[in-house]
Short mmCIF file of C-alpha atoms and ligand atoms in Angstrom, two decimals:
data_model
loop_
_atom_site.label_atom_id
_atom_site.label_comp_id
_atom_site.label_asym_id
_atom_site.label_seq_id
_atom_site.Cartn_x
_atom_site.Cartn_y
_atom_site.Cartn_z
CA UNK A 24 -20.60 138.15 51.83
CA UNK A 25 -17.19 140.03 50.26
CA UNK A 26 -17.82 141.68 47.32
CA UNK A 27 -16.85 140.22 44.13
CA UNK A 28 -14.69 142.99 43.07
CA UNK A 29 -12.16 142.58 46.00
CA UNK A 30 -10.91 139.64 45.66
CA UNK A 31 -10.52 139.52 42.36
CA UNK A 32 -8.36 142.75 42.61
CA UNK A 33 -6.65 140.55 45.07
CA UNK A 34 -6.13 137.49 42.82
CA UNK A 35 -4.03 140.04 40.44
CA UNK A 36 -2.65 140.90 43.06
CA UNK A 37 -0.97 137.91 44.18
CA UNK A 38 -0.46 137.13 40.33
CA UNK A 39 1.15 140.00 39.69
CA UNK A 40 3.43 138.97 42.75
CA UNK A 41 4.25 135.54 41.93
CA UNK A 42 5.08 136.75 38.18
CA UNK A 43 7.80 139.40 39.72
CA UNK A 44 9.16 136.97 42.20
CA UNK A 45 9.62 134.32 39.40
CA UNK A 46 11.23 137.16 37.19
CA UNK A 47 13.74 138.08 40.20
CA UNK A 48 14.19 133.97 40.85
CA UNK A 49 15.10 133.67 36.99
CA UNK A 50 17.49 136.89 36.75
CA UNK A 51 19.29 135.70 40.14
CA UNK A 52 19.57 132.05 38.89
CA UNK A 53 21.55 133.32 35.47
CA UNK A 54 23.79 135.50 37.28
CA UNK A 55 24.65 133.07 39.58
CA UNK A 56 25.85 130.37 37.32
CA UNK A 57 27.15 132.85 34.60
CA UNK A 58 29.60 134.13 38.00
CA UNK A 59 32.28 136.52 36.58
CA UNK A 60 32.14 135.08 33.00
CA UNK A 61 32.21 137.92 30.65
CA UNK A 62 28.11 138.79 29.02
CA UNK A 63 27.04 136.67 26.43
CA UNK A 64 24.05 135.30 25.21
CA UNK A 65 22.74 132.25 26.96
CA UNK A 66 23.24 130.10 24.30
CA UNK A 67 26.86 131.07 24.04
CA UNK A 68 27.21 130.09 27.96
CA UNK A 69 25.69 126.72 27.52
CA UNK A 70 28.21 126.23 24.48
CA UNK A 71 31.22 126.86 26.99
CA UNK A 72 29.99 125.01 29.73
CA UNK A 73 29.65 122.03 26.86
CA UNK A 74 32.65 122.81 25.69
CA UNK A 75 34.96 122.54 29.53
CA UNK A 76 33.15 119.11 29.91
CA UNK A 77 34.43 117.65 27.05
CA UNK A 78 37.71 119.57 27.60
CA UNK A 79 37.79 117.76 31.54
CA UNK A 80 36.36 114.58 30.19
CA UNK A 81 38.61 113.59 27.48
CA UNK A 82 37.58 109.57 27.73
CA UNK A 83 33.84 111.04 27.12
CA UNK A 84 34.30 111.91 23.45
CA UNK A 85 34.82 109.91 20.52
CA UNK A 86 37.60 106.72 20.70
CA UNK A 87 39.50 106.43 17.80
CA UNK A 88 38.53 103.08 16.40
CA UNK A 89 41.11 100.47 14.85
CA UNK A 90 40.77 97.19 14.14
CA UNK A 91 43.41 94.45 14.79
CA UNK A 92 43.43 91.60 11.98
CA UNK A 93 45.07 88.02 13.66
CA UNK A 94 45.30 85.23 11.39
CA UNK A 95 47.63 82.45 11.45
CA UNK A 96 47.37 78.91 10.66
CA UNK A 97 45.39 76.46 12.84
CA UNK A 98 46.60 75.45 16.27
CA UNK A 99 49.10 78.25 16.01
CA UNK A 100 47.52 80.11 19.62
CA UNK A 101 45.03 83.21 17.75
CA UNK A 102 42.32 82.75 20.59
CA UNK A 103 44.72 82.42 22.89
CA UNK A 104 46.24 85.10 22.37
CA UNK A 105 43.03 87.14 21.89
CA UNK A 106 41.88 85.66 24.90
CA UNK A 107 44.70 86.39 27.50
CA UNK A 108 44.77 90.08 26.01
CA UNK A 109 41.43 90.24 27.07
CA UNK A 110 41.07 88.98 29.78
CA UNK A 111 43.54 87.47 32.68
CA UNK A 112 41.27 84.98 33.66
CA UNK A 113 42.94 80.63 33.37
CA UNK A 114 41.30 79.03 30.77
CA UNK A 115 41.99 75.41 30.30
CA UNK A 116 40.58 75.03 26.72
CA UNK A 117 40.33 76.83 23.78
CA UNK A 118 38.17 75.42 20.60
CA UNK A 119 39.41 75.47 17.42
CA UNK A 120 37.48 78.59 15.30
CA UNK A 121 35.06 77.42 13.31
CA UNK A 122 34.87 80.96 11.49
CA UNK A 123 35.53 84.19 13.17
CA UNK A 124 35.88 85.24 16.90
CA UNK A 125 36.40 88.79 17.97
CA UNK A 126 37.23 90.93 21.12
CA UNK A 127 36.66 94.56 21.82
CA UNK A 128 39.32 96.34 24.16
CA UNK A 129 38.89 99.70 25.04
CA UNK A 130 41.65 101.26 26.42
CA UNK A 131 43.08 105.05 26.07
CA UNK A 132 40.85 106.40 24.13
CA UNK A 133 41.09 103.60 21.67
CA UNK A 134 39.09 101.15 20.87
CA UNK A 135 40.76 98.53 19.68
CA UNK A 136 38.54 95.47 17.77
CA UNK A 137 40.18 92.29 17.46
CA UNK A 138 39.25 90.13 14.40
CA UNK A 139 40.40 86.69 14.40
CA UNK A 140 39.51 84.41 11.32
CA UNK A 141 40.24 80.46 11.67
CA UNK A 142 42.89 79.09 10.05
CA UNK A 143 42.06 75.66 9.42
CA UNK A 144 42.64 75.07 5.23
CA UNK A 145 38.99 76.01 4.01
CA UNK A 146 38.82 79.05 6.18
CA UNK A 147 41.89 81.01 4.59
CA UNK A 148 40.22 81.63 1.31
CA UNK A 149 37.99 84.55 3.42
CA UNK A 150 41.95 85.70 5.01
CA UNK A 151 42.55 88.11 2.19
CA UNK A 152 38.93 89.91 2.26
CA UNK A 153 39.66 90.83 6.12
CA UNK A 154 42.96 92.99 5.22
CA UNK A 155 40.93 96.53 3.69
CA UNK A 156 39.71 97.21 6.80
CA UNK A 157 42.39 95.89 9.09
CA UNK A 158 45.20 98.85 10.60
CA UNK A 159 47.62 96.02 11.67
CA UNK A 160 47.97 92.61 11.04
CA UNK A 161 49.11 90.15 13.97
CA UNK A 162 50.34 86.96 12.59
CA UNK A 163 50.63 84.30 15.14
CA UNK A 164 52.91 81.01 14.60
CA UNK A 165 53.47 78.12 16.35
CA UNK A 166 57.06 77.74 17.38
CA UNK A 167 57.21 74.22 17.23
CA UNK A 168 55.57 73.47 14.34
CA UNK A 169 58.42 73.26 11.99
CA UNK A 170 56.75 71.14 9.68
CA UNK A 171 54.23 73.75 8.52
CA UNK A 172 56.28 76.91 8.97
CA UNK A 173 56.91 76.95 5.15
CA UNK A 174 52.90 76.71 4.85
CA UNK A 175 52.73 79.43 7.33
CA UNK A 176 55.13 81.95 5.32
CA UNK A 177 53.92 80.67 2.03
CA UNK A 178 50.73 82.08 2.94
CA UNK A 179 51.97 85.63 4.94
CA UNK A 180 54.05 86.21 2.41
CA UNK A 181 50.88 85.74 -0.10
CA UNK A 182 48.70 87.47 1.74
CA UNK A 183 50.65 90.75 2.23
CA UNK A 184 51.67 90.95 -1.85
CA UNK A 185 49.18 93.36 -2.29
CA UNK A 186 49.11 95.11 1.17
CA UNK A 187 53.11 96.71 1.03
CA UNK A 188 52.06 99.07 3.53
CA UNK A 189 50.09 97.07 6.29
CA UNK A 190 51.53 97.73 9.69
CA UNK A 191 52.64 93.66 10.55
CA UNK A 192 53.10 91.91 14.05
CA UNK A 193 54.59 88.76 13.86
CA UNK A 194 53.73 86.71 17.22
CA UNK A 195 56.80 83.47 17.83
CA UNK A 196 53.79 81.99 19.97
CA UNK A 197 54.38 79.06 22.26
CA UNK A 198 57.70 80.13 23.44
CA UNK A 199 56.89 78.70 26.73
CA UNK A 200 57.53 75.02 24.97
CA UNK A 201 61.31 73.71 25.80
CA UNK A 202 61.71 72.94 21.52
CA UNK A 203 60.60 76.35 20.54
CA UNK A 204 62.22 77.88 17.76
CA UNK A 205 63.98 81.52 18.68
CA UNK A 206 62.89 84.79 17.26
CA UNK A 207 66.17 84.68 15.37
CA UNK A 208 65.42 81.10 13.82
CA UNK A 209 61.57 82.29 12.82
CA UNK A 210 63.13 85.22 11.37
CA UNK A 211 65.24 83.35 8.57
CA UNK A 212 62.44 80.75 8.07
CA UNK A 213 59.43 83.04 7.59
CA UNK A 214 61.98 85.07 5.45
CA UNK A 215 60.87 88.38 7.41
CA UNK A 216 63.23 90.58 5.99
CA UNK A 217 61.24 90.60 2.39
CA UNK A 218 58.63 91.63 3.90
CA UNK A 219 60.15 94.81 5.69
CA UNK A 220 60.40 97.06 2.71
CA UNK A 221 57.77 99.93 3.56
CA UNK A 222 55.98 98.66 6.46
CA UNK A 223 56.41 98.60 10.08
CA UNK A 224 57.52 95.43 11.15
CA UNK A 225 57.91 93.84 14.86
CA UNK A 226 58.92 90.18 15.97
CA UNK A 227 57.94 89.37 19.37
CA UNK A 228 58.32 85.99 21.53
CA UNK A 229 55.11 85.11 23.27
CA UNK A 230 53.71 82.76 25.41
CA UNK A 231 49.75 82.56 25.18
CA UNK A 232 48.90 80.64 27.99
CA UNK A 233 48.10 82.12 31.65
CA UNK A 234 51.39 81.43 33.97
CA UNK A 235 53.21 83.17 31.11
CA UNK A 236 50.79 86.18 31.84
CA UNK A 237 53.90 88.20 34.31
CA UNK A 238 57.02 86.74 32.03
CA UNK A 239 59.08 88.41 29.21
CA UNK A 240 56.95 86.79 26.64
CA UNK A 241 53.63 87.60 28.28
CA UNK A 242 51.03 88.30 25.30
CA UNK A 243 50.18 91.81 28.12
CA UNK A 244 53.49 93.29 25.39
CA UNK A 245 51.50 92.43 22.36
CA UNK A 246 48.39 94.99 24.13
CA UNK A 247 51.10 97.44 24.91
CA UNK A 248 52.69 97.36 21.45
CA UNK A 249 48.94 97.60 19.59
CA UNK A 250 48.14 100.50 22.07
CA UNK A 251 51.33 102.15 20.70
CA UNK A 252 50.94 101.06 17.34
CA UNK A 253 47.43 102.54 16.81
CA UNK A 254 47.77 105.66 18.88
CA UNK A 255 50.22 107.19 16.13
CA UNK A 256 47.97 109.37 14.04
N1 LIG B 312 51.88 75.75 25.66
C1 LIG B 312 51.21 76.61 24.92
N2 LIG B 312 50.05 76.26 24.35
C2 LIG B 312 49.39 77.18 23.60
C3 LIG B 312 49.87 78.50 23.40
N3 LIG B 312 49.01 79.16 22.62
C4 LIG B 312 48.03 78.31 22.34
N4 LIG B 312 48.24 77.12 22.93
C5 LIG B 312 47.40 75.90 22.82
O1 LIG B 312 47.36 75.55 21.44
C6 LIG B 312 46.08 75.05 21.08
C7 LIG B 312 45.50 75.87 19.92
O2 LIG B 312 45.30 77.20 20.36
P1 LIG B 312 44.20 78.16 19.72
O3 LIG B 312 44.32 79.46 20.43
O4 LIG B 312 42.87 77.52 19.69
O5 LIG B 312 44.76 78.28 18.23
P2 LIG B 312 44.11 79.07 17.00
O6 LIG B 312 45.23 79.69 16.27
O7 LIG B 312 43.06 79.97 17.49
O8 LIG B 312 43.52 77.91 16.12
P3 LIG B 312 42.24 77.96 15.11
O9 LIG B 312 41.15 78.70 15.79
O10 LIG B 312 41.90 76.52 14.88
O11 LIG B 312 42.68 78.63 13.86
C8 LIG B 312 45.23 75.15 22.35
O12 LIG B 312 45.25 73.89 22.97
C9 LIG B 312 45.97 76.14 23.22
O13 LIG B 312 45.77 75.92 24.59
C10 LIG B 312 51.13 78.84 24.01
O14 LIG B 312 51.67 79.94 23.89
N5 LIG B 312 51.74 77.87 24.75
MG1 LIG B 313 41.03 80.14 17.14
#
């Protein structure tokens, strides 16, 4: 029978080993991944290896988030619009907006929300409570519907009375249609210049409906413009 005595002097033994060994193990794992850095505390290396992640991985921090208000009057193209922005898929009908709708796009280091509100008569009451938190307003009109186009500027112009700085898109939607009123026409009728004053102001043709997606008045400019827009700091 061994005696008692030796193997416990050889459990310590191989105790005392495996605590050295894990000691070495620790000491060369450090210096290893600290390589020619310059001696710190370990604390301070895990802040700079923290720090040249986020530095490589720019998309991984914090977007800058804006939101996009899009009103108009009913029938004028809003989810359209929102919808070909979003997404380049054909749709062959669009319901009319019972209340709200809204689309997320996320796109260099932005992200953009898109808030539409409906624009059928009861619905533009709520209009005005949107614009506090909105960072551009995109107005959409339907270029053929001359009879309401005085409705439609009566209520921009309303609307932006007590908003002189508001960033403004103005969207001459439905340009695809052969009686579509110009950008020039919509200009004088919505009476654009009065609202120019302080704020930044753009006119663009568009076309909200999928085979329009690769022409000059592809909604694809309206994404481009926002991007551009709401990148300025
Ligand atoms: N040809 C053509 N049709 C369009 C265009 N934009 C929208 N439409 C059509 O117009 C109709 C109304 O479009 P919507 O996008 O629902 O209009 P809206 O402004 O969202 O209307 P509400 O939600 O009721 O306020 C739909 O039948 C669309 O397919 C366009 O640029 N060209
Ligand atoms: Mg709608």
């Amino acid at each position: 029978m061994a005696p008692t005595g030796a193997l416990r002097n050889l459990t310590l033994a191989l105790e005392a080993a495996v605590v050295v060994l894990g000691s070495l193990l620790f000491i060369a794992w450090k210096l290893y991944f600290r390589g020619s850095e310059p001696a710190g505390t370990w604390d301070d290396w895990w802040e700079r290896e923290l720090r040249e992640l986020q530095e490589r991985d720019p998309a991984g921090s914090a977007a800058v988030w804006k939101q996009v208000l899009v009103l108009g009057l009913d029938g004028a193209g809003k989810s359209s619009v929102l919808h070909y922005i979003c997404s380049q898929k054909a749709r062959t009908r669009i319901p009319p907006t019972l209340g709200f709708n809204s689309a997320q796009l996320h796109v260099e280091g932005l992200e953009m929300d898109l808030l539409e509100v409906g624009g059928s008569h009861n619905l533009r009451a709520y209009w005005p409570l949107y614009l506090s938190d909105a960072h551009v307003l995109v107005f959409v009109v339907d270029s053929v519907d001359r009879s309401r186009l005085l409705t439609a500027r009566q209520e921009l112009h309303a609307l932006l009375a007590e908003e002189p700085r508001l960033p403004l898109v103005v969207l001459a939607n439905k340009q695809d249609k052969s009686d579509a009123l110009s950008t020039e026409e919509l200009r004088e009728e919505l009476a654009l210049h009065l609202l120019s004053g302080q704020r930044e102001l753009f006119l663009l043709p568009t076309s909200a409906t999928w085979a329009s997606l690769s022409t000059a008045t592809s909604v694809l400019h309206v994404k481009s413009l926002l991007v551009t827009l709401l990148s300025q700091p």
